[in-house]
Coordinates of C-alpha atoms (C1' of nucleotides) in Angstrom, one line a residue:
Chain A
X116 CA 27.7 -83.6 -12.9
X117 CA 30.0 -81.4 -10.8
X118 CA 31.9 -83.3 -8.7
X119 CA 31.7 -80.2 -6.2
X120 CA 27.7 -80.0 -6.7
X121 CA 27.5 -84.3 -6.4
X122 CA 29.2 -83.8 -2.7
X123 CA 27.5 -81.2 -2.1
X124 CA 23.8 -83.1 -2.9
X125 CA 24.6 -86.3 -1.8
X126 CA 25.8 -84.8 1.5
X127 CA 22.7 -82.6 1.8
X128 CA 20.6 -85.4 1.1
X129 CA 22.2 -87.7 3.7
X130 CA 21.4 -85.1 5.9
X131 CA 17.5 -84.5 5.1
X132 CA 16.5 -87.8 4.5
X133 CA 17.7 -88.3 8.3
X134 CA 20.3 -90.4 7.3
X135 CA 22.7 -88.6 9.1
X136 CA 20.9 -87.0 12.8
X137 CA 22.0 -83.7 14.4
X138 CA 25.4 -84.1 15.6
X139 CA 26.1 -87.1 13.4
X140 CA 30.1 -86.1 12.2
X141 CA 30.7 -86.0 8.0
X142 CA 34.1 -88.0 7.0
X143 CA 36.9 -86.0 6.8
X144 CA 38.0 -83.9 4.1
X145 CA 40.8 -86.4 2.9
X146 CA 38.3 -89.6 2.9
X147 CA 35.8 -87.4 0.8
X148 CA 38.3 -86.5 -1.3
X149 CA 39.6 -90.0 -2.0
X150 CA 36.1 -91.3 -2.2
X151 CA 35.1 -89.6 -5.1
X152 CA 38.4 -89.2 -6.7
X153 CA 39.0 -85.7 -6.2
X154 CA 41.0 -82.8 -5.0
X155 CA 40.8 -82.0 -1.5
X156 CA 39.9 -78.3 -2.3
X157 CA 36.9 -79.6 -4.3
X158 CA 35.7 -81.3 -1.1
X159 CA 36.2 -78.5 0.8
X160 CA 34.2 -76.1 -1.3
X161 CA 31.3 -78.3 -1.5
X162 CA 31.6 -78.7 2.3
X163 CA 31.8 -74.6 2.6
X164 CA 28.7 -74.2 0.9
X165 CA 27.1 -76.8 3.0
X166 CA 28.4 -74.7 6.0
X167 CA 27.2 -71.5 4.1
X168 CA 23.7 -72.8 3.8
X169 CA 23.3 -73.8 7.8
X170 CA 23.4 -77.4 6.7
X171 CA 26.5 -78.5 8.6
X172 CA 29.1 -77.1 11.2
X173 CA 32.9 -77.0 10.4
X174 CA 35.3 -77.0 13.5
X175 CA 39.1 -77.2 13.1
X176 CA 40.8 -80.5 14.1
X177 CA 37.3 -81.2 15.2
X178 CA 35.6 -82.3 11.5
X179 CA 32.7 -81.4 9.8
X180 CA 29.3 -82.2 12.1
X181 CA 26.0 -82.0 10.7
X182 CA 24.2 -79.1 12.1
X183 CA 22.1 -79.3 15.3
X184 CA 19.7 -76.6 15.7
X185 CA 17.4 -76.3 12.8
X186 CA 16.2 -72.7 14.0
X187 CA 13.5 -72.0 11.1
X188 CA 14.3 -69.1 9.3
X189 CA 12.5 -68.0 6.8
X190 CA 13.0 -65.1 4.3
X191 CA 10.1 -62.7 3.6
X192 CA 10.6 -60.5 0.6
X193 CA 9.3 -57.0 1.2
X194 CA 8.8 -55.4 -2.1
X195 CA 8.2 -52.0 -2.4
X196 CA 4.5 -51.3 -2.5
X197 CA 3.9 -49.9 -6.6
X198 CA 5.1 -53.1 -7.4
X199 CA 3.6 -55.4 -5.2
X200 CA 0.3 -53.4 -6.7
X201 CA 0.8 -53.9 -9.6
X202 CA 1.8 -57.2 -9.8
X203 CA -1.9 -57.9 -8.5
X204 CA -3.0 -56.2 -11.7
X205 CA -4.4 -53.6 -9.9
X206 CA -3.9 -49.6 -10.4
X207 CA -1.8 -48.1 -7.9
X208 CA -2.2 -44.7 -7.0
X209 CA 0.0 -42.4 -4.1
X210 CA -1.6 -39.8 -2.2
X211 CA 0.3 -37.2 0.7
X212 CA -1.9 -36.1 3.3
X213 CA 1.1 -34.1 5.3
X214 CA 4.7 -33.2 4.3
X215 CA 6.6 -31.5 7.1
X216 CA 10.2 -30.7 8.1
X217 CA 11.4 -31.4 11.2
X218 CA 14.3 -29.4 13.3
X219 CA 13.3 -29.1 16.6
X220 CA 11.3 -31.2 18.9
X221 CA 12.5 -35.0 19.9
X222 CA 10.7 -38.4 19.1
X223 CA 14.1 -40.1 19.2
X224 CA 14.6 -39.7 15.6
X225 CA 17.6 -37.4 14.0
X226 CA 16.7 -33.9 13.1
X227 CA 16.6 -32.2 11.1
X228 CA 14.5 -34.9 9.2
X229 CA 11.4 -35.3 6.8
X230 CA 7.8 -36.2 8.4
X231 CA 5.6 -37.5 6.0
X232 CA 2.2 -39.3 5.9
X233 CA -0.4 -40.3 2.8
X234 CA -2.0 -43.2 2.1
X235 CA -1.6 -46.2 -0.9
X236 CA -4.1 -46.9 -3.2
X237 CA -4.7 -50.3 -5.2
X238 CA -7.5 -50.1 -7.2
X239 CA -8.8 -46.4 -5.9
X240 CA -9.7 -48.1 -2.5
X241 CA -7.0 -47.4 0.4
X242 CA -4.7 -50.1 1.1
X243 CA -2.2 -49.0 3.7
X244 CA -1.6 -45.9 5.4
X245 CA 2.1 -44.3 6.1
X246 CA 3.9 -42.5 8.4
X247 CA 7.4 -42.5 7.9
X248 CA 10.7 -40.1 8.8
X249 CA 13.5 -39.8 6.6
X250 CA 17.2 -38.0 8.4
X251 CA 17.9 -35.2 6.2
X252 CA 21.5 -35.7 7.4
X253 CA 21.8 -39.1 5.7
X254 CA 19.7 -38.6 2.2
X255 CA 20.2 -34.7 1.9
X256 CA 18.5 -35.5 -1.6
X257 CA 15.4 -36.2 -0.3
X258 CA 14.6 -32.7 0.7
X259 CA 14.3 -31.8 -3.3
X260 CA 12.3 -34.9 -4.2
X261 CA 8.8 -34.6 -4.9
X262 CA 6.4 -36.8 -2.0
X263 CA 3.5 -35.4 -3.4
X264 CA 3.9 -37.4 -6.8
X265 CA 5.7 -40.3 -5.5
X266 CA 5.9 -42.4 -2.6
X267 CA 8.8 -42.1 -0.5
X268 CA 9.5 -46.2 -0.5
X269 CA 9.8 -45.9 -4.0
X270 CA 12.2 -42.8 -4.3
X271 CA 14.1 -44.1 -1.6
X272 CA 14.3 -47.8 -3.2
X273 CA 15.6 -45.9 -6.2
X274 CA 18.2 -43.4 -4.8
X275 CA 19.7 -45.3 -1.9
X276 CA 20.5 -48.7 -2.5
X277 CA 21.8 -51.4 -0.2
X278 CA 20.6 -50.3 3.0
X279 CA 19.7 -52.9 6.8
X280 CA 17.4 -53.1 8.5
X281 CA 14.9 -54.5 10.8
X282 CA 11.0 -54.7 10.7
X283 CA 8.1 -55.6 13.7
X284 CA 5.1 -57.0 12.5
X285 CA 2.2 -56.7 14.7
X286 CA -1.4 -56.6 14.7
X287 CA -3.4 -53.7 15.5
X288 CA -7.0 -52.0 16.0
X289 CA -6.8 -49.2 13.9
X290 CA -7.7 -45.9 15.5
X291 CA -10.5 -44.1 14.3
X292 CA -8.4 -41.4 12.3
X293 CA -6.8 -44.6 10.4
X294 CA -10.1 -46.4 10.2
X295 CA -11.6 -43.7 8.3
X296 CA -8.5 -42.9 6.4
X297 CA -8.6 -46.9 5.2
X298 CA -12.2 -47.1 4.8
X299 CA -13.1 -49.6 6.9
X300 CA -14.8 -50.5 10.2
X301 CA -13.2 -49.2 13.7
X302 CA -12.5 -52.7 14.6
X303 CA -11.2 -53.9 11.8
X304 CA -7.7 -55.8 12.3
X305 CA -4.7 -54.4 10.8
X306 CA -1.4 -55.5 10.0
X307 CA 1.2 -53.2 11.3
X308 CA 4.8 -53.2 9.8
X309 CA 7.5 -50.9 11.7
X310 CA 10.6 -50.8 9.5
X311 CA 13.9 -48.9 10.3
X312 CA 16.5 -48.7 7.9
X313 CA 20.1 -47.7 8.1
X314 CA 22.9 -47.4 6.2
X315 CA 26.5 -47.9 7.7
X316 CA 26.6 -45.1 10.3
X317 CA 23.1 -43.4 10.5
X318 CA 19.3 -44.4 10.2
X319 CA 17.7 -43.6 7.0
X320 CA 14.3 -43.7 7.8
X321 CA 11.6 -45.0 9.7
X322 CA 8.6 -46.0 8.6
X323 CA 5.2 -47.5 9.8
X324 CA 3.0 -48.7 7.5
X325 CA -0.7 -49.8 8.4
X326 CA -2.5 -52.7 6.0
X327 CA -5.8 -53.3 6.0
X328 CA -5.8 -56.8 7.2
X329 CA -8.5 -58.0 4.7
X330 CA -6.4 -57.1 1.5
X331 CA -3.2 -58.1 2.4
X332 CA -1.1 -60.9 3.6
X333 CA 2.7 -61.4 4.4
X334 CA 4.3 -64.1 2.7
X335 CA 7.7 -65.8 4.2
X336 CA 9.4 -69.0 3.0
X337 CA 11.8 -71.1 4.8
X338 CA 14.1 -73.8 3.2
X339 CA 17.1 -76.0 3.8
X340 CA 20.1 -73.9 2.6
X341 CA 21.2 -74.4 -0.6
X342 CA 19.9 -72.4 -3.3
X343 CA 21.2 -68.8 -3.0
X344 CA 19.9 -67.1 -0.2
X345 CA 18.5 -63.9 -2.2
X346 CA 16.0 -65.5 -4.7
X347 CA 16.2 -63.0 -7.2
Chain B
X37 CA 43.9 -59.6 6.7
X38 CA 43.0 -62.4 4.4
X39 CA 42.9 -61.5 1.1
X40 CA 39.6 -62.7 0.2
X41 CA 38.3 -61.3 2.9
X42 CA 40.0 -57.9 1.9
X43 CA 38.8 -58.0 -1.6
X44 CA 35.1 -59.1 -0.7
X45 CA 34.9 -56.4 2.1
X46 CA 36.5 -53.5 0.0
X47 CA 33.7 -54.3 -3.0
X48 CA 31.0 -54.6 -0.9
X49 CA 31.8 -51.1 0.7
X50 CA 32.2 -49.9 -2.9
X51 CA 28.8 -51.0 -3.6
X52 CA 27.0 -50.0 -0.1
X53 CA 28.4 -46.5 -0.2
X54 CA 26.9 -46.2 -3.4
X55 CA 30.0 -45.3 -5.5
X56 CA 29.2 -48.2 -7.6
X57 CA 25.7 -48.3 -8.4
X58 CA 23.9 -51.0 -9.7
X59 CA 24.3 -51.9 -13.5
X60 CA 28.2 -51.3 -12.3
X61 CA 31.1 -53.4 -13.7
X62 CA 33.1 -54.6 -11.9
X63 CA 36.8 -55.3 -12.7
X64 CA 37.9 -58.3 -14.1
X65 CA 39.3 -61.0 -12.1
X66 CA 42.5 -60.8 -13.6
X67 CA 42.7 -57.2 -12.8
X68 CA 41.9 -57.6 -9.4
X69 CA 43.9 -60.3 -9.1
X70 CA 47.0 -58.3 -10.1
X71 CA 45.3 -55.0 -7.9
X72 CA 45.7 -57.0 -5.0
X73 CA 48.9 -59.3 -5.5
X74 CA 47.2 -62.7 -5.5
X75 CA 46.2 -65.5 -7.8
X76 CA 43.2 -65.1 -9.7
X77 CA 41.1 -68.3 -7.2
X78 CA 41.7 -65.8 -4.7
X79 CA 39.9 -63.0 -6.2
X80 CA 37.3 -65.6 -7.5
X81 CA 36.2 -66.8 -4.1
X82 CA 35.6 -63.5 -3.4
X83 CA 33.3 -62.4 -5.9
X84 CA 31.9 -65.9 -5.8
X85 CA 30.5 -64.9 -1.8
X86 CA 29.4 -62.1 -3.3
X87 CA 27.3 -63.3 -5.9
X88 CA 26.1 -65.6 -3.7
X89 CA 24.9 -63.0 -1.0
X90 CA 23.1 -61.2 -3.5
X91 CA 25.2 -58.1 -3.8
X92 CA 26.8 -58.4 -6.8
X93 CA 26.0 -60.3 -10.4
X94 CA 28.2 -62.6 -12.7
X95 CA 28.0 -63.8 -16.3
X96 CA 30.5 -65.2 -18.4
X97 CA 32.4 -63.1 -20.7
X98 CA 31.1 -59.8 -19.9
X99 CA 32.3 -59.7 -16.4
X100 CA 30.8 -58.9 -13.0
X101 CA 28.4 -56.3 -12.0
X102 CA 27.0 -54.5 -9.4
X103 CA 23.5 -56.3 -9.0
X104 CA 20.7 -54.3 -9.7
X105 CA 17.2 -54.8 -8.0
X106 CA 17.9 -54.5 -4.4
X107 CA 14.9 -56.4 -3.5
X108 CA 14.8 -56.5 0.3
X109 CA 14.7 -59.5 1.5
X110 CA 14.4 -60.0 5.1
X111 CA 15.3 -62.7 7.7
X112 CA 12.9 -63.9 9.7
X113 CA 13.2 -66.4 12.4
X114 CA 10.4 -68.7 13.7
X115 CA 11.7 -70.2 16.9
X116 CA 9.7 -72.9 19.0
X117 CA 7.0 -71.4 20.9
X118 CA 8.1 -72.9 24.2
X119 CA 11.3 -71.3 23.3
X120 CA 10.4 -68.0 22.7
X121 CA 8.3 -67.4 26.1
X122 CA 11.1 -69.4 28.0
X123 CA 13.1 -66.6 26.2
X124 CA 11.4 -63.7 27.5
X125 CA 11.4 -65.6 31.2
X126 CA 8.0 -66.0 31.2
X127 CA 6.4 -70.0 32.2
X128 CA 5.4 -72.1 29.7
X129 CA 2.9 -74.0 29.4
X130 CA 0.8 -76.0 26.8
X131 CA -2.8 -77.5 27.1
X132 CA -4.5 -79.5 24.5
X133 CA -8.1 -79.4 23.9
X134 CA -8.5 -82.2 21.0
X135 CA -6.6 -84.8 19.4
X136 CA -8.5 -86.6 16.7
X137 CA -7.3 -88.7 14.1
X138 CA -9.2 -88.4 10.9
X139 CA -8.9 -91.3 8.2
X140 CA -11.8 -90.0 5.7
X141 CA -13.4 -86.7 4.6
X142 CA -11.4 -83.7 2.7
X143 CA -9.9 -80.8 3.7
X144 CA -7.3 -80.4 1.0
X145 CA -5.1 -82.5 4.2
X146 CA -3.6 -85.9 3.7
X147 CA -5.2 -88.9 5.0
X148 CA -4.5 -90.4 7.8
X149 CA -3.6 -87.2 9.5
X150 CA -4.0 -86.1 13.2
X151 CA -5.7 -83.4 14.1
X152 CA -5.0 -81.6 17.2
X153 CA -6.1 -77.7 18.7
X154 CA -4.8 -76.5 21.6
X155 CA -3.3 -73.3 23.5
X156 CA -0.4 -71.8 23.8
X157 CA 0.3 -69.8 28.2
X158 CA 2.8 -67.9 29.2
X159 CA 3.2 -66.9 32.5
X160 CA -0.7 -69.2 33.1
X161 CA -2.1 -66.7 29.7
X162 CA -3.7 -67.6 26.8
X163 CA -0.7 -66.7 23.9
X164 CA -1.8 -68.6 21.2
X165 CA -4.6 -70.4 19.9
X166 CA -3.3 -73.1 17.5
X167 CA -4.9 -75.6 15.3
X168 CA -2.5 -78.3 13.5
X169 CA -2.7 -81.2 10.8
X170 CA -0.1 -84.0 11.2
X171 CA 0.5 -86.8 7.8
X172 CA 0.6 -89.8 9.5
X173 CA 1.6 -91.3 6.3
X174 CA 5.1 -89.0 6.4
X175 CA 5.8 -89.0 10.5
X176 CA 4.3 -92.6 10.9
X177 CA 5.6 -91.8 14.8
X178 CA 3.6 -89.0 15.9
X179 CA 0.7 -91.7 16.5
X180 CA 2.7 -92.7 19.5
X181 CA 3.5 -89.1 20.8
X182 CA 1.8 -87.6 23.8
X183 CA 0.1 -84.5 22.4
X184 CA -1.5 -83.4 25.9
X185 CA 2.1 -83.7 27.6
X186 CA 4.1 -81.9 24.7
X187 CA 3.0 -79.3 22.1
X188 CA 3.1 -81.1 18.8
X189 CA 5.7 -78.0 16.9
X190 CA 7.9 -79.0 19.5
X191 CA 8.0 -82.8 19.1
X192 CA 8.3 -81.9 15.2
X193 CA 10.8 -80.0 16.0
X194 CA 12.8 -82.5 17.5
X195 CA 12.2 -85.0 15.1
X196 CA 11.8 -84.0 11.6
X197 CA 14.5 -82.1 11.2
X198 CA 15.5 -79.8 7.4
X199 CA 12.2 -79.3 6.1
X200 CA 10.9 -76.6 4.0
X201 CA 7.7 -74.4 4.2
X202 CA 6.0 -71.5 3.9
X203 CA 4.3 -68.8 6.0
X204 CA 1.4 -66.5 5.5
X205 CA 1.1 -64.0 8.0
X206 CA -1.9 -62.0 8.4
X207 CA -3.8 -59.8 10.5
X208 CA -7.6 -61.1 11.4
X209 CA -10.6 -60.3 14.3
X210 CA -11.1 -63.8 16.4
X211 CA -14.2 -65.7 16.2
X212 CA -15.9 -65.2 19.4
X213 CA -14.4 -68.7 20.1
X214 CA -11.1 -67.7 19.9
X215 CA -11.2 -64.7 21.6
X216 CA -12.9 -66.6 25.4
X217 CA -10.1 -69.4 24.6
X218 CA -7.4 -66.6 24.2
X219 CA -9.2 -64.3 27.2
X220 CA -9.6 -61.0 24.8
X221 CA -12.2 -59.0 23.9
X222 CA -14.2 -59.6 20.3
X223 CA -12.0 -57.2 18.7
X224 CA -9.1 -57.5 19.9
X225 CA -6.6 -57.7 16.6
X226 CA -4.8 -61.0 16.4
X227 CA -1.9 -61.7 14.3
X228 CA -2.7 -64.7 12.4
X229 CA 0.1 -67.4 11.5
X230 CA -0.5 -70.3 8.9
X231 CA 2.4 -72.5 8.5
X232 CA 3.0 -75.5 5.7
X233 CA 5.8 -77.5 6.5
X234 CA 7.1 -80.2 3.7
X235 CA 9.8 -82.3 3.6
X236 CA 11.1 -84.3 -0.1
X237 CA 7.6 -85.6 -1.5
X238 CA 4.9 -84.7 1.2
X239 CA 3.5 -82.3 3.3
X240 CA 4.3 -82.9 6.8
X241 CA 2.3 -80.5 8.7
X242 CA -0.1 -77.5 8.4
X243 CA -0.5 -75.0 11.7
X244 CA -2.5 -72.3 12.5
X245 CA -1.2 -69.8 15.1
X246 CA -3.9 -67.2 16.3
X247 CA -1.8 -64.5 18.4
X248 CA -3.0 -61.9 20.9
X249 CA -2.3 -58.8 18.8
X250 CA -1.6 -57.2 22.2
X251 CA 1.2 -59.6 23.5
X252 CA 3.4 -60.9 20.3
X253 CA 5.3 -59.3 17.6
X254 CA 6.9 -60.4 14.9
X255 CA 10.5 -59.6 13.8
X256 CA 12.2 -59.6 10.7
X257 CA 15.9 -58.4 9.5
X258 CA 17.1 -58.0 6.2
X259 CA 20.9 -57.1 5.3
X260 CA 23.2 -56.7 2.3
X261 CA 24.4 -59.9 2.3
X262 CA 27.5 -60.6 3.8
X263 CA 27.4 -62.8 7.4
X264 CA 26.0 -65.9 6.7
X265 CA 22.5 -67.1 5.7
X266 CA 21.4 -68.4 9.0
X267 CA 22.8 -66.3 12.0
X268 CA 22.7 -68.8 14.7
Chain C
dC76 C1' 22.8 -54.9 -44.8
dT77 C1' 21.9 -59.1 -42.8
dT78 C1' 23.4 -63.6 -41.2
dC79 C1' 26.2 -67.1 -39.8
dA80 C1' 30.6 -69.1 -38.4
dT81 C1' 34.6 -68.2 -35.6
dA82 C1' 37.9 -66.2 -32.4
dT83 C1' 38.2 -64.1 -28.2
dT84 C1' 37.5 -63.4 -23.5
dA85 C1' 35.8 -63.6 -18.6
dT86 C1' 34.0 -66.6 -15.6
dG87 C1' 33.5 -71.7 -13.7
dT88 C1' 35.7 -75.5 -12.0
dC89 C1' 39.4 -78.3 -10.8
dT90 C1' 44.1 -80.0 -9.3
dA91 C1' 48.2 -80.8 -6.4
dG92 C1' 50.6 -78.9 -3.2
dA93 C1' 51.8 -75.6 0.5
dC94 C1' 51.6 -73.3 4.8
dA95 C1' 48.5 -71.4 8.6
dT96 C1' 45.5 -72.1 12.5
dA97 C1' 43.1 -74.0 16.1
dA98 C1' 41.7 -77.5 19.0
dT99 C1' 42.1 -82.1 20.7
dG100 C1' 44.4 -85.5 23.2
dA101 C1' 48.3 -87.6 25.1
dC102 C1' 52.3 -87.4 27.7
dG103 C1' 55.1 -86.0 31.4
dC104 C1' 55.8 -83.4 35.5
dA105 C1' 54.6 -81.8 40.1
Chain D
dT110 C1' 45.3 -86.4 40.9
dG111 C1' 45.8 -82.3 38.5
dC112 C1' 48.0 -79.2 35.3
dG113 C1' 50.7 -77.5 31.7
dT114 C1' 53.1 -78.6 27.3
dC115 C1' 53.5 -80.4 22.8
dA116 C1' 52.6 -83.2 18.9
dT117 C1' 48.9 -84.3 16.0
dT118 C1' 45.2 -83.5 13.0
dA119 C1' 41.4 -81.5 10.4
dT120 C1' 40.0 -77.5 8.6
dG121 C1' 41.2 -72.6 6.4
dT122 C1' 43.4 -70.3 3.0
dC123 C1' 46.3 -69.6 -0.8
dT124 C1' 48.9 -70.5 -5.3
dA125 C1' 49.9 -71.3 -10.2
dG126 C1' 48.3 -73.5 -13.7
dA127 C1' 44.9 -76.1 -16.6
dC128 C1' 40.8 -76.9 -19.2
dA129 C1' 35.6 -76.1 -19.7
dT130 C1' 31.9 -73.1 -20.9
dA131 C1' 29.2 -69.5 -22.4
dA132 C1' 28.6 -65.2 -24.4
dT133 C1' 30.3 -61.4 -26.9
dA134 C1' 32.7 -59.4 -30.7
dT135 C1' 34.6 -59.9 -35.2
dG136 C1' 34.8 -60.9 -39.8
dA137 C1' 33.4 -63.3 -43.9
dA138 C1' 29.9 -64.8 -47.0
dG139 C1' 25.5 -64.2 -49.0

DNA sequence: CTTCATATTATGTCTAGACATAATGACGCA
DNA sequence: TGCGTCATTATGTCTAGACATAATATGAAG
């Protein structure tokens, strides 16, 4: 085994086992290094990924302490809708209800900019309805792409890659219009997701997307460091 | 600047501006390494931070790429309750309704477990509505807790530290139950949280948060990589 | 033309040593 | 007692070189 991955497990296992509380401080560098017989940079890697992962806290002079707050955080992949259709096995199907471009008017959004609203399909029964923006002035592309035949998320996903962002999950009573639109009941809960994403400088878009709360659930996982932090 | 730092950031805004798309090569570390005046462990703990936030891929012999499904992937964290509504300067408070400890039947659960159901104020309102399993046979001390004094995710909290888990998050009507304990209306949407929390072997705890649609979102931020993991 | 062995190449990991940096703690002075 | 200074110390980063490893590309044999 790697001497750097050994340090780096047996530490991490010190650490959740309990062995080794909140606070508790990690040997130094130099005693690591001459406890396993190796080079000092070897310890230091391992203890950088341990760092890296929220496992332990580094501080100069100080030492290496293992980390206090274990604030869950949990990562929630957000695939792009097509796919997460079809990886149910189910037919997926895009349909635009309103396609407009916007250059006047103010809804704190940047003009001039896209509007557009339809509704996703999984197995010919509606599954979420959209209502998103997308700044001309960012994705000046997007003016020629077709919304009718595709769904935004999934042009977008494709053309601009590497984006932030920042998403507000709530739950809702649908209004009627969106009731009927999802083909269900008026009081029917809904998930709600509000994503905004931006790309050094500007927004890209903003999008709110409305689930029908009895075909679809959110699923977030939350885990000790270590393994990478973007499970492909 | 470090160099590392200077390579990493000058790739990754490469990649994020989108004159490398994905499927990209990368140069090889040699190259860089002779690009940038430094020794070739320089230019390898860059791309190594790279890899490791997701943004680029590495195989051996061919070289390093631009990686290629930018799956979003965001960041969500699940604070402690009491926490979060001390956070928004509202009173906390926490009221148990049952605490039973069940040694037979099946519920999928562990035996011995506790069982416990209470709710969640803030500011003297019904929040939450939560409904919890405990394995006595992995936290063999939460017999001893006081439950009505202390809401049982923040005891775990304090004591059973680097676990893993997973979320499902959903939107749901309330039983009429729910809804007098949580003072809404019948159809009020609530957002519905389950929670399995393991830690090496067992499961530790299952939870089931019932949130007023009207007075909790959730947030969640995704990012191309870069700062670490776990933003404290 | 296919198949298998081999050479090449880029990354993966490690070493031993160097200097930088930041924070602690001790010492001395007012 | 209180405060500023300075040496100490542990981490942070880098270098130049070495060997390991895996996968591609090449070439030889069938």
């Amino acid at each position: 085994m790697n001497p750097a991955r050994r340090i780096r497990d047996e530490i991490a296992a010190s650490i959740q086992s309990g062995a080794w509380r909140p606070g508790h401080r990690i040997p130094t560098e130099q005693e690591l290094a001459a406890r396993y017989g190796c080079a000092r940079g070897t310890v230091s890697k391992a203890l950088s990924e341990l760092a890296a992962s929220g496992l332990i806290e580094r501080r100069r002079k100080a030492g290496s302490f293992v980390a206090h707050p274990p604030v869950h955080s949990a990562v929630m992949t957000v695939p792009d809708l097509a796919e997460l259709i079809a990886a149910r096995g189910e037919a997926y199907r895009w349909q635009a209800l309103a396609i407009e471009r916007l250059t006047g008017g103010d809804d704190g959004f940047a003009r001039p900019a896209l509007a557009i609203e339809g509704v996703h399909f999984a197995a010919d029964e509606p599954f979420a309805f959209e209502q998103r923006r997308i700044a001309l002035g960012e994705v000046a592309d997007a003016a020629d792409a077709d919304f009718e035949a595709q769904a935004p998320g999934t042009w977008l996903l494709a053309h601009i890659p590497w984006t932030e962002g920042r998403h507000v999950i709530r739950a809702v009573t649908p209004t009627r219009k969106e009731a009927r639109l999802l083909g269900i009941g008026p009081s029917t809960a809904c998930l709600e997701l509000d994503r905004t994403t931006w790309r050094a400088g500007g927004v890209v878009t903003h999008v709110r997307q409305l689930f029908r709360g009895d075909r679809f659930d959110l699923v977030a996982e939350f885990r000790s460091g270590l393994e990478s932090a973007r499970p492909s």
